[in-house]
Amino acid sequence: MTSDTTTTAPRKLRYAIIGAGMAGILAGVRLRARGEDDFVIYEKGASVGGTWRENRYPGLTCDVPAHAYTYSFAPNPDWSAFYAGGPEIHDYFQRIVADHGLEDAIRFNSEVVACEYQDDTERWQITTATGETSVVDVVIAASGVLHHPNIPSLPGAETFAGEIFHSARWPDDLALDGRRVGVVGNGSTGVQIVTALSTRCERVVHFQRSPQWIMPVPFFTYSDDERQAFRDDPELIEAIRNGEDYWAGIRRFNTALVDTESPEMAEIEAIVLRNLEESVRDPVLREKLRPNYRAACKRLIYSWSYYDAVQRPTVDVETSGIAEVQPGGVLAGDGTFHPLDVLVFATGFQADRFIRPTRVTGRGGVNLDEIWARRPKAYLAISIPDLPNFFMLNGPTGPVGNFSLIDIAERQWDYIEQLLDRLRDDASGISVDEQAMDAYETRRIAAAKTTIFGSGCTSWYLDAEGVPASWPWSYQAFADAMQTPDLTQYDVRKREERAVANCDGADTRRLDA
Ligand code: NAP
């Protein structure tokens, strides 16, 4: 007797991971941990580390506690301080790559210029700038958020006779001692640069367009004994990264972001206001530094020493704007001329680019620029309609704030892994359903407008229509959402189910692709 059954057997997937920064390294390590080794990590640069490779400015620090800005699978007892510096963090990522033998999987100097979905094979063709092509089942877009510098067009900038560059392009050999440096922009980057230069340069002029609220935080280094203690007792590290204090702080902060009238928000406002009132002695300078919008509307600046820095005799805060850049310096809006040797644009990034300018073409030839014509969107920051098996780490509208992006990416990976299981077992294509995407965005946008980010200031958190491009709910809601994919929200295409002749168990050959 012959009976027909339908079956699909698990298949081995082939992956392209785009970017060898924090998230791409995570994807590589976690794929290996699943026993999957058929992947290539495409990296446009010559080494790993993403933002930590590109940013090398003086004072670069991560304002998330170092032990929390660490992969869960690779605690680091050797952090030198509660807040680690950029070079040390870069070293950490390089070490993870070496420890996990990932170098062989990384294709350096290989910018991906196109990802094209092939409807017939249900696979992606990847093309690099050198013309190499490869065909894969799954694309993991781990290309980061803040990597396309935003350079202001200032009149006369091209005439400047000294060094002029964006903060993420800091020349390694730049002399600083005894020089006069202008820094445009006072986000986290500009504040860190000015603080560091205030004790080194002859003169620092901080060009401030809008003042910032500054959250005072403690800074301390770890002694050799403390580092030894971390080595001897991993629980001490766990207590910092997962302790009640750390998570209570995250919850408080997050409650404030989503409930602008909460006691938590009032507490943040009181702390930053007290910091300004008590730390800045000169009333004229204090007023220059006083924001006219609510705390945490822009990303809060965490600093233990910016107010000290701007009160040093070497530092000027210029608030009258930039009328013109001239060969020898900058003419301010009020007619003051600031002679300068170096001009730094700490003016942030084009935060709406994500994987672009890579050309991403999905099912039926639809391209990402069309899908994102109004604003970048991704369901739960991970999946995009009509881009099957294309998953983002730290994609648009994920949680932003003063949290660890590593924790966010790890949770996203846990979620993506469950979609990969389906692709391995029985699905050929998974992408968010278009209607589900729209419904999600409608809810997200409504909620985002009520968060503190939408309370009336400019920032890179806002999209072109002034809507916060962020996760608008609690961190716990994000953690919950990352637990298990709700497949009813997805367009899941089954792998071709083929009849398998079963002649009393005689022929059970795998016939699917
Ligand atoms: P940013 O927060 O976007 O700040 C850009 C600054 O440049 C703002 O002060 C802005 O002024 C100013 N600016 C932009 N265009 C200007 C123009 N045409 N003329 C004058 N001023 C102009 O950029 P960022 O400081 O590089 O930081 C970006 C993000 O990187 C941060 O929010 C954070 O997520 C991340 N980061 C993190 C750390 C950390 O320690 N974890 C450190 C650095 C950076 P307005 O405010 O008036 O627009």
Coordinates of C-alpha atoms and ligand atoms in Angstrom, one line a residue:
M1 CA 0.0 0.0 0.0
T2 CA 1.2 3.4 -0.8
S3 CA 0.2 6.5 1.2
D4 CA 1.1 10.2 0.6
T5 CA 2.3 12.3 3.5
T6 CA 3.7 15.8 3.4
T7 CA 6.9 16.7 5.3
T8 CA 9.7 19.1 5.4
A9 CA 13.0 18.2 7.0
P10 CA 15.1 20.7 9.0
R11 CA 17.5 22.6 6.7
K12 CA 20.8 24.2 7.3
L13 CA 20.6 28.0 6.9
R14 CA 23.2 30.3 5.4
Y15 CA 23.5 33.8 6.8
A16 CA 24.9 37.2 5.9
I17 CA 25.5 39.4 8.9
I18 CA 26.1 43.0 8.1
G19 CA 28.4 44.8 10.4
A20 CA 31.1 43.6 12.8
G21 CA 30.2 46.0 15.6
M22 CA 28.7 45.0 18.9
A23 CA 25.5 43.5 17.4
G24 CA 27.2 41.7 14.5
I25 CA 29.7 40.1 16.8
L26 CA 26.8 39.1 19.0
A27 CA 25.0 37.4 16.1
G28 CA 28.2 35.5 15.1
V29 CA 28.8 34.3 18.6
R30 CA 25.2 33.3 19.1
L31 CA 25.0 31.5 15.8
R32 CA 28.1 29.5 16.7
A33 CA 26.5 28.7 20.0
R34 CA 23.6 27.1 18.1
G35 CA 26.1 25.0 16.2
E36 CA 25.6 27.1 13.0
D37 CA 28.7 28.0 11.1
D38 CA 27.5 28.9 7.6
F39 CA 27.7 32.6 8.0
V40 CA 29.8 35.6 6.8
I41 CA 30.0 38.8 8.7
Y42 CA 30.5 41.7 6.2
E43 CA 32.4 44.6 7.6
K44 CA 32.9 47.8 5.7
G45 CA 35.9 48.8 7.8
A46 CA 39.3 47.1 8.3
S47 CA 38.6 46.0 11.9
V48 CA 35.8 45.2 14.3
G49 CA 34.1 47.3 16.9
G50 CA 31.7 49.6 15.0
T51 CA 31.1 52.8 16.9
W52 CA 34.0 51.9 19.2
R53 CA 36.3 51.7 16.2
E54 CA 35.1 54.9 14.6
N55 CA 34.9 57.1 17.6
R56 CA 38.4 57.9 19.0
Y57 CA 37.9 61.3 20.4
P58 CA 39.5 62.4 23.7
G59 CA 37.3 61.7 26.7
L60 CA 35.3 59.0 24.9
T61 CA 33.5 57.0 27.6
C62 CA 30.4 54.8 27.7
D63 CA 28.0 56.3 30.2
V64 CA 26.4 53.0 30.9
P65 CA 28.1 51.1 33.8
A66 CA 30.9 49.0 32.2
H67 CA 29.7 45.8 33.8
A68 CA 26.3 46.3 32.3
Y69 CA 27.7 47.3 28.9
T70 CA 29.1 43.8 28.5
Y71 CA 27.8 40.6 26.8
S72 CA 26.0 38.3 29.3
F73 CA 28.2 35.5 28.0
A74 CA 31.4 37.4 28.5
P75 CA 31.7 39.2 31.8
N76 CA 34.8 41.3 32.1
P77 CA 36.4 41.5 35.6
D78 CA 39.1 43.8 34.2
W79 CA 37.2 47.0 33.5
S80 CA 39.3 49.8 34.8
A81 CA 36.4 52.0 36.0
F82 CA 32.7 52.1 36.7
Y83 CA 32.3 53.9 33.3
A84 CA 34.8 52.5 30.8
G85 CA 36.7 54.5 28.2
G86 CA 36.4 54.0 24.5
P87 CA 39.7 52.3 23.8
E88 CA 39.1 49.7 26.6
I89 CA 35.6 48.9 25.2
H90 CA 37.1 48.6 21.7
D91 CA 39.7 46.1 23.1
Y92 CA 36.9 44.2 24.8
F93 CA 35.1 43.6 21.4
Q94 CA 38.4 42.7 19.7
R95 CA 39.0 40.1 22.5
I96 CA 35.5 38.6 22.1
V97 CA 36.1 38.1 18.4
A98 CA 39.5 36.5 19.1
D99 CA 38.1 34.3 22.0
H100 CA 35.3 33.0 19.8
G101 CA 37.5 32.5 16.7
L102 CA 35.2 34.8 14.7
E103 CA 38.0 36.5 12.6
D104 CA 37.7 33.8 9.9
A105 CA 34.0 34.5 9.5
I106 CA 34.5 38.3 9.0
R107 CA 35.1 39.7 5.6
F108 CA 36.8 43.1 6.2
N109 CA 36.7 46.1 3.8
S110 CA 33.6 44.6 2.4
E111 CA 30.8 47.1 2.3
V112 CA 27.5 45.5 1.4
V113 CA 26.0 47.7 -1.3
A114 CA 23.0 45.6 -2.2
C115 CA 20.7 43.0 -0.6
E116 CA 18.3 41.7 -3.2
Y117 CA 15.6 39.1 -2.4
Q118 CA 15.1 36.6 -5.1
D119 CA 11.4 35.7 -5.3
D120 CA 12.0 32.4 -7.1
T121 CA 14.6 31.0 -4.7
E122 CA 13.4 32.8 -1.6
R123 CA 17.0 33.7 -0.9
W124 CA 18.9 36.9 -0.7
Q125 CA 21.7 38.0 -3.0
I126 CA 24.4 40.0 -1.3
T127 CA 26.6 42.3 -3.3
T128 CA 29.7 44.1 -1.9
A129 CA 31.4 47.2 -3.2
T130 CA 34.1 45.1 -4.7
G131 CA 31.4 43.3 -6.8
E132 CA 31.5 40.0 -4.9
T133 CA 28.2 38.3 -4.7
S134 CA 26.8 35.6 -2.4
V135 CA 23.4 34.0 -1.9
V136 CA 22.1 33.4 1.6
D137 CA 18.9 32.4 3.3
V138 CA 18.9 35.0 6.1
V139 CA 20.2 38.5 6.4
I140 CA 21.0 39.9 9.9
A141 CA 21.3 43.7 9.6
A142 CA 23.6 44.7 12.4
S143 CA 24.9 47.9 10.8
G144 CA 24.3 50.2 13.7
V145 CA 22.4 53.5 14.1
L146 CA 24.8 56.3 14.6
H147 CA 27.4 56.0 11.9
H148 CA 26.6 58.5 9.2
P149 CA 28.1 61.8 10.4
N150 CA 25.8 64.8 10.4
I151 CA 28.0 67.7 9.2
P152 CA 26.4 71.2 9.5
S153 CA 26.8 73.5 6.5
L154 CA 28.3 76.5 8.1
P155 CA 29.2 79.5 5.9
G156 CA 32.9 79.7 5.3
A157 CA 33.7 76.2 6.7
E158 CA 35.7 75.4 3.6
T159 CA 38.0 78.4 4.2
F160 CA 39.1 77.2 7.7
A161 CA 42.9 77.0 7.7
G162 CA 43.3 74.6 10.6
E163 CA 42.0 71.0 11.1
I164 CA 38.3 70.6 10.8
F165 CA 36.5 67.3 11.1
H166 CA 33.6 65.4 12.6
S167 CA 33.9 63.9 16.1
A168 CA 33.7 60.3 14.6
R169 CA 36.7 61.1 12.3
W170 CA 39.2 62.2 15.0
P171 CA 42.7 62.2 13.5
D172 CA 44.9 59.9 15.7
D173 CA 47.9 62.2 15.4
L174 CA 46.1 65.4 16.2
A175 CA 48.2 67.7 18.5
L176 CA 46.2 69.2 21.3
D177 CA 48.5 70.6 23.9
G178 CA 48.6 74.4 23.8
R179 CA 46.1 74.6 20.9
R180 CA 42.8 76.5 20.5
V181 CA 39.9 74.1 19.7
G182 CA 36.3 74.9 18.9
V183 CA 33.7 72.2 19.5
V184 CA 30.3 72.6 17.8
G185 CA 27.5 70.6 19.5
N186 CA 26.9 69.6 23.1
G187 CA 25.3 66.2 23.0
S188 CA 27.0 63.3 24.9
T189 CA 29.9 63.5 22.5
G190 CA 30.5 67.3 22.6
V191 CA 30.3 67.3 26.4
Q192 CA 32.8 64.5 26.7
I193 CA 35.2 66.2 24.3
V194 CA 35.0 69.6 25.9
T195 CA 35.5 68.1 29.3
A196 CA 38.6 66.2 28.2
L197 CA 40.1 69.1 26.3
S198 CA 39.5 71.6 29.1
T199 CA 42.6 70.5 31.0
R200 CA 44.8 70.1 27.9
C201 CA 44.2 72.9 25.4
E202 CA 45.1 76.5 25.6
R203 CA 41.5 77.5 24.8
V204 CA 38.3 75.6 24.2
V205 CA 35.2 77.2 22.8
H206 CA 32.0 75.2 23.1
F207 CA 29.5 76.3 20.6
Q208 CA 26.1 75.5 22.1
R209 CA 22.9 75.8 20.1
S210 CA 20.7 74.5 22.9
P211 CA 21.7 73.9 26.5
Q212 CA 21.6 70.4 28.0
W213 CA 20.4 69.0 31.3
I214 CA 23.3 67.3 33.0
M215 CA 22.7 64.3 35.2
P216 CA 25.5 64.1 37.8
V217 CA 26.9 60.6 38.2
P218 CA 29.7 59.3 40.3
F219 CA 32.9 58.3 38.5
F220 CA 35.4 55.9 40.1
T221 CA 38.1 53.6 39.0
Y222 CA 38.5 50.0 40.2
S223 CA 41.6 49.1 42.1
D224 CA 43.7 46.0 41.4
D225 CA 42.2 44.4 44.5
E226 CA 38.6 45.1 43.3
R227 CA 39.4 43.6 39.9
Q228 CA 40.9 40.6 41.6
A229 CA 37.7 40.3 43.6
F230 CA 35.6 40.4 40.4
R231 CA 37.8 37.6 39.0
D232 CA 37.4 35.5 42.2
D233 CA 33.7 36.0 42.6
P234 CA 31.7 36.5 39.4
E235 CA 28.7 37.2 41.7
L236 CA 30.1 40.6 42.3
I237 CA 29.9 41.4 38.6
E238 CA 26.4 39.9 38.5
A239 CA 25.3 42.2 41.3
I240 CA 26.3 45.2 39.3
R241 CA 24.8 44.2 35.9
N242 CA 21.8 42.4 37.2
G243 CA 21.5 43.6 40.7
E244 CA 18.3 45.2 42.1
D245 CA 20.0 48.6 42.2
Y246 CA 20.8 48.6 38.5
W247 CA 17.4 47.4 37.4
A248 CA 15.5 49.6 39.8
G249 CA 17.4 52.5 38.2
I250 CA 16.4 51.4 34.7
R251 CA 12.8 51.0 35.8
R252 CA 12.7 54.4 37.4
F253 CA 14.3 56.1 34.4
N254 CA 12.0 54.2 32.1
T255 CA 8.9 55.1 34.0
A256 CA 9.9 58.7 33.8
L257 CA 10.4 58.5 30.0
V258 CA 6.9 57.0 29.4
D259 CA 5.0 58.8 32.2
T260 CA 6.1 62.4 32.0
E261 CA 4.0 63.4 35.1
S262 CA 5.3 60.6 37.3
P263 CA 7.2 61.1 40.6
E264 CA 10.2 59.4 38.9
M265 CA 10.2 62.2 36.3
A266 CA 9.9 64.9 38.9
E267 CA 12.8 63.3 40.7
I268 CA 15.0 63.5 37.6
E269 CA 14.0 67.1 37.0
A270 CA 14.9 68.0 40.6
I271 CA 18.3 66.3 40.4
V272 CA 19.4 68.0 37.2
L273 CA 18.0 71.4 38.3
R274 CA 19.9 71.1 41.6
N275 CA 23.0 70.1 39.7
L276 CA 22.8 73.3 37.6
E277 CA 22.0 75.6 40.5
E278 CA 24.6 74.2 42.8
S279 CA 27.4 73.5 40.4
V280 CA 27.6 76.6 38.2
R281 CA 28.7 79.6 40.3
D282 CA 28.6 82.4 37.7
P283 CA 25.0 83.4 37.2
V284 CA 25.5 84.5 33.6
L285 CA 27.1 81.2 32.7
R286 CA 24.3 79.4 34.7
E287 CA 21.6 81.0 32.6
K288 CA 23.5 80.2 29.4
L289 CA 23.4 76.5 30.5
R290 CA 19.8 76.4 31.6
P291 CA 17.6 74.5 29.1
N292 CA 14.1 75.6 28.4
Y293 CA 12.7 72.1 27.8
R294 CA 12.2 69.2 30.1
A295 CA 14.9 66.9 31.4
A296 CA 15.4 63.7 29.4
C297 CA 13.6 65.2 26.3
K298 CA 17.0 65.0 24.6
R299 CA 19.1 62.0 25.7
L300 CA 20.2 62.9 29.2
I301 CA 23.9 63.8 29.5
Y302 CA 25.5 61.8 32.2
S303 CA 28.6 63.6 33.4
W304 CA 30.6 64.0 36.6
S305 CA 32.7 66.9 35.4
Y306 CA 31.2 68.9 32.5
Y307 CA 30.1 71.8 34.8
D308 CA 33.6 71.9 36.3
A309 CA 35.1 71.9 32.8
V310 CA 33.1 74.8 31.5
Q311 CA 34.0 76.9 34.6
R312 CA 37.8 76.5 33.9
P313 CA 39.4 79.7 32.6
T314 CA 40.4 77.9 29.4
V315 CA 36.8 77.3 28.4
D316 CA 34.2 79.6 26.8
V317 CA 30.6 78.6 26.2
E318 CA 29.4 80.5 23.1
T319 CA 25.7 80.7 22.7
S320 CA 25.2 83.4 20.1
G321 CA 25.5 81.0 17.2
I322 CA 28.0 80.8 14.4
A323 CA 27.9 83.6 11.9
E324 CA 30.8 82.5 9.8
V325 CA 33.8 80.3 9.8
Q326 CA 36.9 82.2 8.7
P327 CA 40.4 80.9 8.0
G328 CA 41.7 81.8 11.5
G329 CA 38.6 80.9 13.5
V330 CA 34.9 81.4 14.0
L331 CA 32.9 84.6 14.0
A332 CA 30.1 84.2 16.6
G333 CA 26.6 85.6 16.1
D334 CA 27.3 88.5 18.5
G335 CA 30.3 89.6 16.6
T336 CA 32.9 88.0 18.9
F337 CA 35.8 86.4 16.9
H338 CA 37.2 83.2 18.3
P339 CA 40.7 82.4 16.9
L340 CA 41.0 78.6 16.5
D341 CA 43.5 76.0 15.3
V342 CA 41.0 73.1 15.3
L343 CA 37.2 72.9 14.7
V344 CA 35.4 69.8 15.7
F345 CA 31.8 69.0 14.6
A346 CA 30.3 67.1 17.5
T347 CA 27.0 67.5 15.6
G348 CA 25.7 63.9 15.8
F349 CA 24.6 61.5 13.1
Q350 CA 21.9 61.0 10.5
A351 CA 20.0 58.6 12.7
D352 CA 17.4 57.7 10.0
R353 CA 19.9 55.9 7.7
F354 CA 20.4 52.5 9.5
I355 CA 21.5 50.1 6.8
R356 CA 21.2 52.6 4.0
P357 CA 22.7 53.5 1.6
T358 CA 22.8 49.8 1.1
R359 CA 20.2 49.0 -1.6
V360 CA 17.7 46.6 0.0
T361 CA 15.1 45.1 -2.4
G362 CA 12.5 42.8 -1.0
R363 CA 9.7 40.6 -2.3
G364 CA 8.3 41.7 -5.6
G365 CA 11.0 44.3 -6.1
V366 CA 9.9 46.6 -3.3
N367 CA 12.8 48.6 -1.9
L368 CA 13.6 49.8 1.5
D369 CA 13.5 53.5 0.6
E370 CA 9.9 53.0 -0.5
I371 CA 8.9 51.1 2.6
W372 CA 10.6 53.8 4.7
A373 CA 9.4 56.7 2.6
R374 CA 7.7 58.3 5.5
R375 CA 9.9 57.1 8.4
P376 CA 12.0 54.1 9.2
K377 CA 9.9 51.4 10.7
A378 CA 10.3 47.8 11.8
Y379 CA 8.0 45.6 13.7
L380 CA 9.4 45.4 17.3
A381 CA 12.4 47.0 15.7
I382 CA 13.2 43.7 14.0
S383 CA 11.2 42.8 11.0
I384 CA 10.0 44.8 7.9
P385 CA 7.1 43.9 5.6
D386 CA 8.1 42.2 2.4
L387 CA 11.7 41.7 3.5
P388 CA 11.5 38.0 4.4
N389 CA 14.2 36.5 6.6
F390 CA 15.8 40.0 7.0
F391 CA 16.1 40.8 10.7
M392 CA 17.5 43.9 12.3
L393 CA 19.4 44.2 15.5
N394 CA 19.0 47.7 17.0
G395 CA 16.7 48.6 14.2
P396 CA 14.4 51.6 14.0
T397 CA 12.1 52.4 16.9
G398 CA 13.8 50.2 19.5
P399 CA 14.4 51.3 23.0
V400 CA 16.6 54.4 23.4
G401 CA 17.7 56.2 26.5
N402 CA 20.5 55.7 28.9
F403 CA 20.5 51.9 28.8
S404 CA 22.8 49.2 27.6
L405 CA 22.3 48.6 23.8
I406 CA 24.0 45.2 24.4
D407 CA 21.2 44.1 26.6
I408 CA 18.7 45.3 24.0
A409 CA 20.5 43.4 21.2
E410 CA 20.8 40.2 23.2
R411 CA 17.0 40.2 23.9
Q412 CA 16.4 40.9 20.2
W413 CA 18.6 38.0 19.3
D414 CA 16.7 35.7 21.6
Y415 CA 13.6 36.6 19.7
I416 CA 15.2 36.3 16.3
E417 CA 16.5 32.9 17.1
Q418 CA 13.0 31.6 17.5
L419 CA 12.2 32.9 14.0
L420 CA 15.3 31.2 12.7
D421 CA 14.0 27.9 14.3
R422 CA 10.9 28.2 12.2
L423 CA 13.0 28.9 9.1
R424 CA 15.1 25.9 9.8
D425 CA 12.2 23.6 10.5
D426 CA 9.4 24.4 8.1
A427 CA 9.2 28.0 6.9
S428 CA 10.7 29.5 3.8
G429 CA 10.0 33.1 4.5
I430 CA 9.1 35.2 7.6
S431 CA 8.4 38.9 7.6
V432 CA 6.0 41.0 9.5
D433 CA 2.5 41.1 7.9
E434 CA 1.9 44.5 6.4
Q435 CA -1.4 45.1 8.3
A436 CA 0.2 44.0 11.5
M437 CA 3.1 46.5 10.9
D438 CA 0.6 49.3 10.3
A439 CA -1.4 48.5 13.4
Y440 CA 1.8 48.3 15.4
E441 CA 3.1 51.6 14.1
T442 CA -0.2 53.3 14.8
R443 CA -0.1 52.2 18.4
R444 CA 3.6 53.0 18.7
I445 CA 3.3 56.5 17.3
A446 CA 0.4 57.4 19.5
A447 CA 2.3 56.2 22.5
A448 CA 5.6 57.8 21.4
K449 CA 4.1 61.2 21.2
T450 CA 3.3 61.1 24.9
T451 CA 6.8 60.2 26.0
I452 CA 9.2 62.7 27.3
F453 CA 11.0 62.6 24.0
G454 CA 8.0 64.3 22.4
S455 CA 7.6 66.9 25.1
G456 CA 9.1 69.8 23.1
C457 CA 12.7 69.8 22.1
T458 CA 14.8 68.8 19.1
S459 CA 16.9 65.7 19.2
W460 CA 18.0 62.7 17.0
Y461 CA 15.2 60.7 18.7
L462 CA 12.7 62.5 16.5
D463 CA 11.8 61.5 13.0
A464 CA 11.3 64.0 10.1
E465 CA 7.7 64.6 11.3
G466 CA 8.8 65.3 14.9
V467 CA 7.6 62.0 16.2
P468 CA 9.9 60.1 18.6
A469 CA 11.4 57.2 16.7
S470 CA 11.6 55.1 19.8
W471 CA 10.1 52.2 21.8
P472 CA 7.4 54.1 23.7
W473 CA 6.5 51.6 26.4
S474 CA 8.3 50.3 29.4
Y475 CA 11.6 48.4 29.4
Q476 CA 9.7 45.5 30.9
A477 CA 7.2 45.6 28.1
F478 CA 10.1 45.4 25.7
A479 CA 11.6 42.5 27.6
D480 CA 8.2 40.7 27.5
A481 CA 7.8 41.4 23.8
M482 CA 11.1 39.8 23.1
Q483 CA 10.2 36.5 24.9
T484 CA 8.3 34.8 22.2
P485 CA 7.3 35.9 18.7
D486 CA 3.6 36.1 18.0
L487 CA 3.5 34.5 14.7
T488 CA 0.0 35.7 14.0
Q489 CA 1.6 39.1 13.3
Y490 CA 3.9 37.6 10.6
D491 CA 3.5 36.5 7.1
V492 CA 5.0 33.0 7.4
R493 CA 5.4 31.2 4.1
K494 CA 5.8 27.4 4.5
R495 CA 8.5 25.7 2.7
E496 CA 7.2 23.9 -0.3
E497 CA 5.6 20.8 1.1
R498 CA 6.2 18.0 -1.2
A499 CA 4.5 14.7 -1.2
V500 CA 6.8 12.0 -0.1
A501 CA 6.0 8.5 -1.2
N502 CA 5.9 6.3 1.8
C503 CA 5.9 2.7 0.6
D504 CA 5.6 1.1 4.0
G505 CA 8.4 3.3 5.1
A506 CA 10.5 2.4 2.2
D507 CA 11.0 5.8 0.6
T508 CA 11.3 8.7 3.1
R509 CA 13.8 10.7 1.1
R510 CA 13.9 14.4 1.9
L511 CA 12.6 16.1 -1.2
D512 CA 12.4 19.7 -0.1
A513 CA 15.1 22.2 -1.0
Ligands
NAP1 P1 23.7 64.5 19.3 O1 23.2 64.0 20.6 O2 22.8 64.4 18.2 O3 24.1 66.0 19.5 C1 24.4 66.8 18.4 C2 24.7 68.2 18.9 O4 25.1 69.0 17.8 C3 23.6 68.9 19.5 O5 24.1 69.7 20.6 C4 23.0 69.8 18.4 O6 22.4 71.0 18.9 C5 24.3 70.2 17.7 N1 24.2 70.6 16.3 C6 23.7 69.8 15.3 N2 23.7 70.5 14.2 C7 24.1 71.7 14.5 C8 24.3 72.9 13.8 N3 24.0 73.0 12.5 N4 24.7 74.0 14.4 C9 25.0 74.0 15.7 N5 24.9 72.9 16.5 C10 24.4 71.8 15.9 O7 25.1 63.8 18.9 P2 26.2 63.1 19.8 O8 26.6 64.0 20.9 O9 27.2 62.7 18.9 O10 25.5 61.9 20.4 C11 24.7 61.1 19.6 C12 24.4 59.8 20.4 O11 25.5 59.0 20.5 C13 24.0 60.1 21.9 O12 22.7 60.6 22.1 C14 24.2 58.7 22.4 O13 23.1 57.9 22.1 C15 25.4 58.3 21.7 N6 26.6 58.5 22.5 C16 26.7 57.8 23.7 C17 27.7 58.1 24.5 C18 27.8 57.3 25.8 O14 28.5 57.7 26.7 N7 27.0 56.2 25.9 C19 28.7 59.0 24.2 C20 28.6 59.7 23.0 C21 27.5 59.5 22.2 P3 20.8 71.0 19.2 O15 20.7 70.2 20.5 O16 20.5 72.4 19.3 O17 20.2 70.3 18.0

